[in-house]
mmCIF file of C-alpha atoms and ligand atoms in Angstrom:
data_model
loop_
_atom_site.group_PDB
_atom_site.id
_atom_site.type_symbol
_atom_site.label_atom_id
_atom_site.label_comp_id
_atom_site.label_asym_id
_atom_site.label_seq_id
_atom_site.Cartn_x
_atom_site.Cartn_y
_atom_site.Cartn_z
ATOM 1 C CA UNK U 276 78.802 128.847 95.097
ATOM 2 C CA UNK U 277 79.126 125.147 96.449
ATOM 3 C CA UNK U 278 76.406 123.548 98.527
ATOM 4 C CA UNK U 279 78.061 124.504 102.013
ATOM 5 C CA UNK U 280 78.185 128.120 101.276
ATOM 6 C CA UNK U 281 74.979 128.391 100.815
ATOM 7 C CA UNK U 282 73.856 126.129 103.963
ATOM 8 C CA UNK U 283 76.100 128.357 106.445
ATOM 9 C CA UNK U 284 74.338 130.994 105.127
ATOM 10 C CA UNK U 285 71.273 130.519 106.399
ATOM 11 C CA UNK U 286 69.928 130.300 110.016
ATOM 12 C CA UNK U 287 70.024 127.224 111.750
ATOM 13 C CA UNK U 288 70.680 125.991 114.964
ATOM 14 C CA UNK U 289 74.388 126.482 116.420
ATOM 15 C CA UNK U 290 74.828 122.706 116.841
ATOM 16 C CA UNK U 291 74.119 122.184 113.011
ATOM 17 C CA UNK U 292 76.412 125.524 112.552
ATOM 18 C CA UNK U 293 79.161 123.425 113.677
ATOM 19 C CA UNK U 294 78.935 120.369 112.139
ATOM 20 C CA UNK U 295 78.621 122.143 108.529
ATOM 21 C CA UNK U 296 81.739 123.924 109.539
ATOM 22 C CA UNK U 297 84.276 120.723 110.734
ATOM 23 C CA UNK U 298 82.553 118.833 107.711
ATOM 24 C CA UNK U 299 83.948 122.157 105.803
ATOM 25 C CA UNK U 300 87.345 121.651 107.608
ATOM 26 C CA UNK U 301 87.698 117.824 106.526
ATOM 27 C CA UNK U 302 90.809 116.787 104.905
ATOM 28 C CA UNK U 303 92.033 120.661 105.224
ATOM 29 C CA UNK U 304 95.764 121.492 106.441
ATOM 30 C CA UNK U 305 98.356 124.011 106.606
ATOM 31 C CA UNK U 306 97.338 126.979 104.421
ATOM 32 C CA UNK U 307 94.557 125.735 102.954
ATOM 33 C CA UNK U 308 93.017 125.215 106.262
ATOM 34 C CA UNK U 309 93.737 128.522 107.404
ATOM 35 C CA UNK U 310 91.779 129.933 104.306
ATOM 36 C CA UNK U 311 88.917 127.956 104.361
ATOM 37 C CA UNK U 312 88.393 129.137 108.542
ATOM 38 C CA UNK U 313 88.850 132.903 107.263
ATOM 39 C CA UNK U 314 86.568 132.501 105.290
ATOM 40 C CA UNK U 315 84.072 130.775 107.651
ATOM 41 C CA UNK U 316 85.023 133.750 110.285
ATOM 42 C CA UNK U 317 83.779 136.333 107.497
ATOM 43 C CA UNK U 318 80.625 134.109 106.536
ATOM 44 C CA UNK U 319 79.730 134.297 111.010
ATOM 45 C CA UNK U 320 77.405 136.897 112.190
ATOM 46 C CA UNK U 321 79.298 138.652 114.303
ATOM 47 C CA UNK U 322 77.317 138.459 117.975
ATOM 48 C CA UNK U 323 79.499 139.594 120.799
ATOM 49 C CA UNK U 324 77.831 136.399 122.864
ATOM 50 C CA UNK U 325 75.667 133.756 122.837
ATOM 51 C CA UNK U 326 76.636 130.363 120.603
ATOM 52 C CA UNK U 327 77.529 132.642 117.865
ATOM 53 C CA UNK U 328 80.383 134.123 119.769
ATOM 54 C CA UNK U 329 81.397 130.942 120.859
ATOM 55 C CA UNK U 330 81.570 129.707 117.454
ATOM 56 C CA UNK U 331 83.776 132.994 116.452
ATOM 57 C CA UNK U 332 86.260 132.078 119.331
ATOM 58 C CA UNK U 333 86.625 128.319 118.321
ATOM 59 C CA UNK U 334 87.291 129.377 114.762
ATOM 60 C CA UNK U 335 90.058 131.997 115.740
ATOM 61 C CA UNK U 336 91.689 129.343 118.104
ATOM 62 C CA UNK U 337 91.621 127.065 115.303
ATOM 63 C CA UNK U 338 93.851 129.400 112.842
ATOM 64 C CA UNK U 339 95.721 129.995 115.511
ATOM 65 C CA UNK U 340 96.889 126.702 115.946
ATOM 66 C CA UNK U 341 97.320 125.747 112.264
ATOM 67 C CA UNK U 342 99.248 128.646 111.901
ATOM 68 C CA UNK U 343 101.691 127.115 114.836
ATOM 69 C CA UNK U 344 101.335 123.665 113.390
ATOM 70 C CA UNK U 345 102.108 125.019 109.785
ATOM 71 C CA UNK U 346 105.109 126.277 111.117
ATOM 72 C CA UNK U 347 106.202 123.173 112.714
ATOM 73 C CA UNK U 348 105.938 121.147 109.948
ATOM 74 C CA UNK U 349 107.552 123.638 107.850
ATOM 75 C CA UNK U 350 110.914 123.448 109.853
ATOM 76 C CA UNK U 351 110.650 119.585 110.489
ATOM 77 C CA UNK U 352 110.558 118.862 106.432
ATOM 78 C CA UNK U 353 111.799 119.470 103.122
ATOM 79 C CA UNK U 354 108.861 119.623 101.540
ATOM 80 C CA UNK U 355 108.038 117.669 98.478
ATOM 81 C CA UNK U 356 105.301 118.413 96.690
ATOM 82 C CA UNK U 357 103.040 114.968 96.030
ATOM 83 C CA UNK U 358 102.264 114.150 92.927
ATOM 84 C CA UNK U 359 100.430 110.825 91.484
ATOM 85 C CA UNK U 360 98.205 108.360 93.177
ATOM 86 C CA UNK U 361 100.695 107.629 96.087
ATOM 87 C CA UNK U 362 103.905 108.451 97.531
ATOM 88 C CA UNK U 363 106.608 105.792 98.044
ATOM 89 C CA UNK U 364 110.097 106.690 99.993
ATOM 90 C CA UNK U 365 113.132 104.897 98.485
ATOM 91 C CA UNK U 366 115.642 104.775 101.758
ATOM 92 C CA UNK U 367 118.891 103.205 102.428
ATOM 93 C CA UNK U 368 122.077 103.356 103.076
ATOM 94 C CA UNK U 369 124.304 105.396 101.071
ATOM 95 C CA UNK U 370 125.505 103.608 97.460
ATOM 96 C CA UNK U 371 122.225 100.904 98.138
ATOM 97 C CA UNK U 372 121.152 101.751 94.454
ATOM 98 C CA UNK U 373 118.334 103.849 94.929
ATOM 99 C CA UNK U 374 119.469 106.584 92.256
ATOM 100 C CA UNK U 375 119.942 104.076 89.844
ATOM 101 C CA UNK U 376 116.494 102.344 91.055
ATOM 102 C CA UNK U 377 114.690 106.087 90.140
ATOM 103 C CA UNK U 378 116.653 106.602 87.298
ATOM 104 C CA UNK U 379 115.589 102.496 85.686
ATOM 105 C CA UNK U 380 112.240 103.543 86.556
ATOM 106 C CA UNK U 381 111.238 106.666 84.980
ATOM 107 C CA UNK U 382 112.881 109.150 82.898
ATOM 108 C CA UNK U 383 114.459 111.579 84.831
ATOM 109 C CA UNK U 384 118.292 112.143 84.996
ATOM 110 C CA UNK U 385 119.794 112.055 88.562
ATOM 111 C CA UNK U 386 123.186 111.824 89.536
ATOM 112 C CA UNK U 387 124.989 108.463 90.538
ATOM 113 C CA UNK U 388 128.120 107.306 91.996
ATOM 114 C CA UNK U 389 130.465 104.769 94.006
ATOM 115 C CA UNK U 390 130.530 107.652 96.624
ATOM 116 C CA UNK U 391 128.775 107.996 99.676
ATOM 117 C CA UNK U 392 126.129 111.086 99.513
ATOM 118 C CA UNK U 393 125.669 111.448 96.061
ATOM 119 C CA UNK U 394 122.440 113.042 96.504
ATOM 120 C CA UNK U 395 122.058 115.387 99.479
ATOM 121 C CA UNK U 396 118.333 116.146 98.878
ATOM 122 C CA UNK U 397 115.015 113.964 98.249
ATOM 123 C CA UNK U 398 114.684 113.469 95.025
ATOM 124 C CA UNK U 399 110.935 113.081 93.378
ATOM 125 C CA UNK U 400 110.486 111.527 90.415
ATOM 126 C CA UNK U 401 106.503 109.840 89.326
ATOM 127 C CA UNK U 402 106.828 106.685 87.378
ATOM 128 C CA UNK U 403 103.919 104.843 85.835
ATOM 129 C CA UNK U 404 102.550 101.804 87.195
ATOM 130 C CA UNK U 405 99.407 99.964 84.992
ATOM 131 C CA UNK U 406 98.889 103.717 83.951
ATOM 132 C CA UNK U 407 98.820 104.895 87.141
ATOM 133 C CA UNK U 408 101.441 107.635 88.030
ATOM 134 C CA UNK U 409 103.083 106.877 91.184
ATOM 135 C CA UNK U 410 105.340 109.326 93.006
ATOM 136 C CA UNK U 411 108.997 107.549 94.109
ATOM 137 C CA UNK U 412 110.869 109.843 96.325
ATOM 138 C CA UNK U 413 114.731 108.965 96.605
ATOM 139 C CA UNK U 414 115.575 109.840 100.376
ATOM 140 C CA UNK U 415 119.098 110.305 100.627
ATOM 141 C CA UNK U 416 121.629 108.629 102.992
ATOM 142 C CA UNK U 417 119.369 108.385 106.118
ATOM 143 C CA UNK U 418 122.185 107.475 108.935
ATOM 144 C CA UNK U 419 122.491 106.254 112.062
ATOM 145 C CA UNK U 420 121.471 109.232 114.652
ATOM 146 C CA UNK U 421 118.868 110.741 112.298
ATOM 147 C CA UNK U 422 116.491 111.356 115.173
ATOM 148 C CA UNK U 423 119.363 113.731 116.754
ATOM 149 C CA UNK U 424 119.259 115.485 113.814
ATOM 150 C CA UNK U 425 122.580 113.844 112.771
ATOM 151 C CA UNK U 426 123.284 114.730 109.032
ATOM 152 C CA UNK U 427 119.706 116.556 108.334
ATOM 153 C CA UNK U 428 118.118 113.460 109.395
ATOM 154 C CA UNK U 429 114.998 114.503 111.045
ATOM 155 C CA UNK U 430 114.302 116.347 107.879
ATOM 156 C CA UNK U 431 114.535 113.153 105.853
ATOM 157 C CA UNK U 432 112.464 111.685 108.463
ATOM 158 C CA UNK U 433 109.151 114.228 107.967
ATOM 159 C CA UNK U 434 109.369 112.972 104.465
ATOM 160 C CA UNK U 435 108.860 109.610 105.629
ATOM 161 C CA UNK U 436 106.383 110.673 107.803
ATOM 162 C CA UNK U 437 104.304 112.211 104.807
ATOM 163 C CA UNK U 438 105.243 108.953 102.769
ATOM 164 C CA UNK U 439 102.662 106.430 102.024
ATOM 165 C CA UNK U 440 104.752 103.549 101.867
ATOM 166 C CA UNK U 441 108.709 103.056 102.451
ATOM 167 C CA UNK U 442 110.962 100.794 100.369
ATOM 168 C CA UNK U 443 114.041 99.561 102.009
ATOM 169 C CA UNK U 444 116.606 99.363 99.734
ATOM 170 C CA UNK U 445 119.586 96.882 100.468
ATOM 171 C CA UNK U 446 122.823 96.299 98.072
ATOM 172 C CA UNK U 447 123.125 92.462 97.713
ATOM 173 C CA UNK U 448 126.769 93.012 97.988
ATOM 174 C CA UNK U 449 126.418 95.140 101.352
ATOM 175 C CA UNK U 450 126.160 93.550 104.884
ATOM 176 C CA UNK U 451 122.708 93.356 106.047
ATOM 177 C CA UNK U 452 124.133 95.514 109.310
ATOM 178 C CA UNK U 453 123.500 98.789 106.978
ATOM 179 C CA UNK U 454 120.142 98.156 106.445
ATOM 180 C CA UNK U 455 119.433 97.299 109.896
ATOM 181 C CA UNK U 456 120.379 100.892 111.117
ATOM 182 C CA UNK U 457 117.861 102.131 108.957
ATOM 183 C CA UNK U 458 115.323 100.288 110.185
ATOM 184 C CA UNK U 459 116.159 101.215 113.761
ATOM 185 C CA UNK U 460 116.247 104.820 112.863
ATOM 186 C CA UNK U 461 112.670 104.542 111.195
ATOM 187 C CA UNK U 462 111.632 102.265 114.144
ATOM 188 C CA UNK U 463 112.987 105.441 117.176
ATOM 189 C CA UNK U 464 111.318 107.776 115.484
ATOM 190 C CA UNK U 465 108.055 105.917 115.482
ATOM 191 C CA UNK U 466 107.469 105.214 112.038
ATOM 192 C CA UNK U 467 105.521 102.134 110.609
ATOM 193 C CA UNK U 468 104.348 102.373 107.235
ATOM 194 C CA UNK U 469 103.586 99.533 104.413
ATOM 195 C CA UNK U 470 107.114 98.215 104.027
ATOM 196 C CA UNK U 471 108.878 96.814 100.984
ATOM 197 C CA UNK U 472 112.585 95.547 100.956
ATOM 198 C CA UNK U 473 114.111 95.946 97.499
ATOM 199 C CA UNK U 474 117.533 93.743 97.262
ATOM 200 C CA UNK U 475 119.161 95.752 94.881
ATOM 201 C CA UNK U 476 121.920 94.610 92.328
ATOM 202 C CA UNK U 477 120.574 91.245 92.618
ATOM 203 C CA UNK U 478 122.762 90.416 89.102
ATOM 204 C CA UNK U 479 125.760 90.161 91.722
ATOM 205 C CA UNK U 480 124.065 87.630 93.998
ATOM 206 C CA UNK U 481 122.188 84.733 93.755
ATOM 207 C CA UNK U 482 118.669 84.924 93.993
ATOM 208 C CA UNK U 483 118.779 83.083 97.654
ATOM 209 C CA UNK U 484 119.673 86.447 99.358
ATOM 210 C CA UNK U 485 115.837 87.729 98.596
ATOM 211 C CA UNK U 486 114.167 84.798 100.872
ATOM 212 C CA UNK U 487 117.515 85.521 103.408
ATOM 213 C CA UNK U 488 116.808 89.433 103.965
ATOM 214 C CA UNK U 489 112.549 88.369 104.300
ATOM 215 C CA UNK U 490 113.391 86.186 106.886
ATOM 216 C CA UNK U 491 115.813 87.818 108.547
ATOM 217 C CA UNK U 492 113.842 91.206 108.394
ATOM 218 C CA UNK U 493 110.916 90.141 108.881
ATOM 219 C CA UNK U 494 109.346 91.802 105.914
ATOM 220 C CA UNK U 495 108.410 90.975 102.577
ATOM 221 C CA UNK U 496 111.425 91.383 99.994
ATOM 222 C CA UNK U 497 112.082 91.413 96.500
ATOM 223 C CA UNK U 498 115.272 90.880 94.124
ATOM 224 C CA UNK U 499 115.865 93.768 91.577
ATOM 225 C CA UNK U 500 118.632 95.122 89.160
ATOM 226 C CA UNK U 501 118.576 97.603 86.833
ATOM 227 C CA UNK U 502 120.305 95.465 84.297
ATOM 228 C CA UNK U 503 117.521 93.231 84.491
ATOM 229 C CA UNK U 504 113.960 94.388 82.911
ATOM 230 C CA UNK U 505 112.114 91.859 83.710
ATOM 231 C CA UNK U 506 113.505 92.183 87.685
ATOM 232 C CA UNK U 507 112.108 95.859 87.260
ATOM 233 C CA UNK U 508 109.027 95.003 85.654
ATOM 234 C CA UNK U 509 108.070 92.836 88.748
ATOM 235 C CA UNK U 510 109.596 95.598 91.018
ATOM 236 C CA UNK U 511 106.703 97.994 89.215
ATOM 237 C CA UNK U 512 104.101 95.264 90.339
ATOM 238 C CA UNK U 513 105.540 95.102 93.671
ATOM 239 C CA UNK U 514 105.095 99.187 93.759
ATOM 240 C CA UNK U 515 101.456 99.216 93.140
ATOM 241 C CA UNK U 516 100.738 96.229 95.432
ATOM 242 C CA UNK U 517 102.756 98.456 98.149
ATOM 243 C CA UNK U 518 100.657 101.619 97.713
ATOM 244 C CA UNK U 519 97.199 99.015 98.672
ATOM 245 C CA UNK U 520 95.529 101.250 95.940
ATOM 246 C CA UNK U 521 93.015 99.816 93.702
ATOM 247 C CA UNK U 522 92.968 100.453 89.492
ATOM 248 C CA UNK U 523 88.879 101.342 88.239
ATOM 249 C CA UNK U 524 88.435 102.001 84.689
ATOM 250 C CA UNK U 525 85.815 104.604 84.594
ATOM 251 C CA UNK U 526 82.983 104.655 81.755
ATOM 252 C CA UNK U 527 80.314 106.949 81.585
ATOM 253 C CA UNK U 528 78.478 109.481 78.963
ATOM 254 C CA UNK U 529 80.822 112.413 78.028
ATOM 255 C CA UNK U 530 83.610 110.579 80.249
ATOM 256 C CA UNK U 531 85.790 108.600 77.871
ATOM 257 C CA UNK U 532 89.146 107.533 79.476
ATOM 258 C CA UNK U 533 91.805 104.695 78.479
ATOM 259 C CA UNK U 534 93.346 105.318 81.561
ATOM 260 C CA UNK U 535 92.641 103.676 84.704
ATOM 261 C CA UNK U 536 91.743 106.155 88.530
ATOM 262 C CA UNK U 537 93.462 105.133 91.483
ATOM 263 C CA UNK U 538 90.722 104.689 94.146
ATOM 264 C CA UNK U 539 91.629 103.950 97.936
ATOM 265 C CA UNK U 540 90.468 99.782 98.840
ATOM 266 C CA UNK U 541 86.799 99.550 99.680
ATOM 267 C CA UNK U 542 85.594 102.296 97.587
ATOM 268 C CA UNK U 543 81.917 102.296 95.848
ATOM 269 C CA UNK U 544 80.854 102.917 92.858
ATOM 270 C CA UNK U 545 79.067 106.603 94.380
ATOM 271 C CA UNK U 546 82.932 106.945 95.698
ATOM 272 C CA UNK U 547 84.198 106.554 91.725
ATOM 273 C CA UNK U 548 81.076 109.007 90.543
ATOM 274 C CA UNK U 549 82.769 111.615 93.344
ATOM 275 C CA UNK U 550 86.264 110.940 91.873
ATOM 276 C CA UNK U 551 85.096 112.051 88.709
ATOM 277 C CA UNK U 552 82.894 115.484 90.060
ATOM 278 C CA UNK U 553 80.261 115.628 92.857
ATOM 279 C CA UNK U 554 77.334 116.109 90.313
ATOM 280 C CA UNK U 555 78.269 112.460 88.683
ATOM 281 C CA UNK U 556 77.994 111.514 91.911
ATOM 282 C CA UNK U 557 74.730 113.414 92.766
ATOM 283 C CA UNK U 558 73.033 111.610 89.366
ATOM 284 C CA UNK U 559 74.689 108.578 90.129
ATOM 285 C CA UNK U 560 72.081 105.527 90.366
ATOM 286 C CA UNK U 561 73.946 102.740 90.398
ATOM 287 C CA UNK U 562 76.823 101.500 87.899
ATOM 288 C CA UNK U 563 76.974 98.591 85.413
ATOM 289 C CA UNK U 564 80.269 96.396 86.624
ATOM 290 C CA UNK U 565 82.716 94.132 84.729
ATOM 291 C CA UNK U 566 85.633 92.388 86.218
ATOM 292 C CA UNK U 567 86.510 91.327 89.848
ATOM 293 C CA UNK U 568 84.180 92.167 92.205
ATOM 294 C CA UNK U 569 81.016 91.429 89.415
ATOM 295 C CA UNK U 570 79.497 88.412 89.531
ATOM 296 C CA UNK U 571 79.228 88.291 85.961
ATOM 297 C CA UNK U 572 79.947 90.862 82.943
ATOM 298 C CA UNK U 573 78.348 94.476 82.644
ATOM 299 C CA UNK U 574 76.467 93.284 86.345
ATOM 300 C CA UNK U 575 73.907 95.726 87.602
ATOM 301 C CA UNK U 576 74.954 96.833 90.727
ATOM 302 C CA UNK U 577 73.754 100.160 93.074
ATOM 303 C CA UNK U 578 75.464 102.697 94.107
ATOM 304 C CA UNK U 579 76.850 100.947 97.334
ATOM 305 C CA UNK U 580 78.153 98.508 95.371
ATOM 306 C CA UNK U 581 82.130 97.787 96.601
ATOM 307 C CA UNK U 582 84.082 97.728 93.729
ATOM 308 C CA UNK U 583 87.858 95.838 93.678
ATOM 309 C CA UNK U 584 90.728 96.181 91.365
ATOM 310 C CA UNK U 585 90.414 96.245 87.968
ATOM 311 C CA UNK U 586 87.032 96.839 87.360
ATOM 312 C CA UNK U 587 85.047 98.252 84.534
ATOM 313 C CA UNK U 588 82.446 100.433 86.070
ATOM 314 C CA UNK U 589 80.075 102.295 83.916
ATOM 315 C CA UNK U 590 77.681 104.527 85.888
ATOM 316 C CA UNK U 591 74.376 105.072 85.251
HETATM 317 N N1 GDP Y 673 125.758 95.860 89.242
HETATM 318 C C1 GDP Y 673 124.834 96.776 89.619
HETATM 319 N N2 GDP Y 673 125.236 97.971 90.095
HETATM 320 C C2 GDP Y 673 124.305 98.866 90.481
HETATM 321 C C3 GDP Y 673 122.918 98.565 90.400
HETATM 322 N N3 GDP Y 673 122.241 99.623 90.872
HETATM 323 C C4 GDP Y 673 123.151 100.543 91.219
HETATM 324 N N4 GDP Y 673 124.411 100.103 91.004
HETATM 325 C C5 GDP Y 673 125.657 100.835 91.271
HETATM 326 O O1 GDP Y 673 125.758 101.122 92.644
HETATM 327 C C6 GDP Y 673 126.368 102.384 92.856
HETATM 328 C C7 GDP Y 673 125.490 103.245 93.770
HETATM 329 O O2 GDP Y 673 124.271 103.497 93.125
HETATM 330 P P1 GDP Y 673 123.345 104.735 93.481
HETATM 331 O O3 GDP Y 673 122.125 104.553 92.687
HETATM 332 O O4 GDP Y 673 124.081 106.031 93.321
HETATM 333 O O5 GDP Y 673 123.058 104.487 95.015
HETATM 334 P P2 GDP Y 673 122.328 105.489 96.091
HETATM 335 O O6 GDP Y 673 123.393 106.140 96.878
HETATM 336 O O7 GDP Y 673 121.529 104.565 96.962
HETATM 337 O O8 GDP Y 673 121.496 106.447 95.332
HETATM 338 C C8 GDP Y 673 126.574 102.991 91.480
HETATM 339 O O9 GDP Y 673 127.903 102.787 91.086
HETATM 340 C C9 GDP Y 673 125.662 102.190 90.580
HETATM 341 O O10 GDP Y 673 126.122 102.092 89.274
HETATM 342 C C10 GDP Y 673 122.528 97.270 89.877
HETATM 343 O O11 GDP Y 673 121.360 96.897 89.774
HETATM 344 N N5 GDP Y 673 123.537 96.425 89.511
HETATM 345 MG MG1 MG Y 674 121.458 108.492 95.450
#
């Protein structure tokens, strides 16, 4: 029984009542949010007025309306289940490379070709990134009109919308026109996100294009081919800078990993204790750190302590 149960369980003023129950509700959508407020509706006393009742009537309006906003999002996506420490859209014109982009980067087998619409669905695939597994999601030919639905497009779009970052993907070989319609279809239907442009197929274009498409898009690009491994090794390092996570390498009795957590930028060391399970985090006193944001090796720092990538943290 977790700490919440037992709290709601008890008498205590109304005002309290509430706060213990949005603080329940926190980070809760779609079905899962609809369970947890059953299940606060079957924890209520069930007074016919007074706060209590009022409390029963917000709740019920509140399933209510996840159960319409459920629905929504249902028909405005296909859904893709997330996976890793961060989701990154792959978008572009048809034939921009984006297959073969998924296909260089992890292991999975996916269909190319010289054809337009090779793929007709998003495509998920996680790659790993400094031991990290990050989530690339190929969206398929996003066109012009894609906010009217053209083509499936405001499908594709709720993907982006549940992306955490978008990579623009532009053949070197293409006119920069094609690329530009994507990024007024993303622009109309209001989405701004951490963007990357990948020039793709860079081994049929000099290296100039990649400053050409920055300054002309007015984001930050990069050059990659998938005949090149060392182009896709800095296109992984682009990746992980995109997704603004930050890499801790955990240490602490019992807890023995070689791999690093993902942790979101200004996280503490109490916030690494929680990643690991809320009683770490209940014994947690403080951490010994190594690396970036130490002042000097195994540093003995509280629990408030801001940690920065690529840290060592050992809690204690
Ligand atoms: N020369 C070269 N061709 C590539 C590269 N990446 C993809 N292609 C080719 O471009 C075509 C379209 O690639 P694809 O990945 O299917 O594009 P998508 O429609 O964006 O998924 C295919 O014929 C690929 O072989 C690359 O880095 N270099
Ligand atoms: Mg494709």
């Amino acid at each position: 029984m977790s700490f919440e149960r037992k709290v709601i369980a008890m008498p205590m003023p109304h005002r309290t009542q509430m706060q213990v129950i949005k603080r329940r509700l926190v980070g809760k959508e779609g079905g899962e949010r609809i369970k947890e407020l059953r299940a606060i509706l079957a924890e209520l006393p069930g007074y016919k007025s007074g706060p209590y009742a009022d409390i029963r009537k917000w709740v019920t309006g509140q399933i209510e309306e996840s159960r319409v906003r459920k629905k929504a999002v249902h028909r405005d996506s296909i859904a893709v289940r997330r996976e890793g420490a961060a989701q990154i859209a792959l978008v572009g014109p048809p034939n921009a490379g984006k297959s073969s982009l998924l296909q260089a980067l992890s292991s999975i087998q996916i269909k190319t070709g010289d054809y337009a619409f090779t793929t007709t669905r998003p495509v998920p695939s996680v790659t790993r990134i400094h031991g990290l597994p990050v989530q690339l999601v190929e969206i398929p030919g996003l066109i012009e009109g894609a906010t009217e639905d053209r083509g499936g497009g405001r499908a594709l779009l709720g993907v982006l919308r549940g992306a955490d970052a978008i990579v623009l993907c532009h053949d070197a070989t293409a006119p920069l026109e094609a690329l530009r319609s994507v990024q007024a279809e993303l622009e109309a239907a209001g989405i701004e996100k951490r963007t990357l442009v990948a020039v793709t197929k860079l081994d049929e274009a000099g290296s100039a294009l990649v400053d050409e498409v920055a300054r002309k898009t007015g984001l930050s690009a990069i050059g990659v081919s998938v005949l090149d491994d060392e182009s896709l090794e800095g296109f992984r390092d682009a990746l992980w800078e995109l997704t603004g996570l930050i890499r801790v390498y955990l240490r602490s009795p019992g807890l023995d990993e070689t791999e690093p957590r993902a942790l979101v930028p200004g996280s503490t060391v109490l916030d690494a204790a929680q990643s690991v399970h809320h009683q770490l985090a209940a014994t947690c006193a403080g951490a010994r750190v190594s690396g970036p944001s130490a002042k000097f090796d195994q540093q003995r720092v509280g629990r408030d302590h801001v940690l920065a990538d690529g840290d060592t943290v050992e809690i204690v």
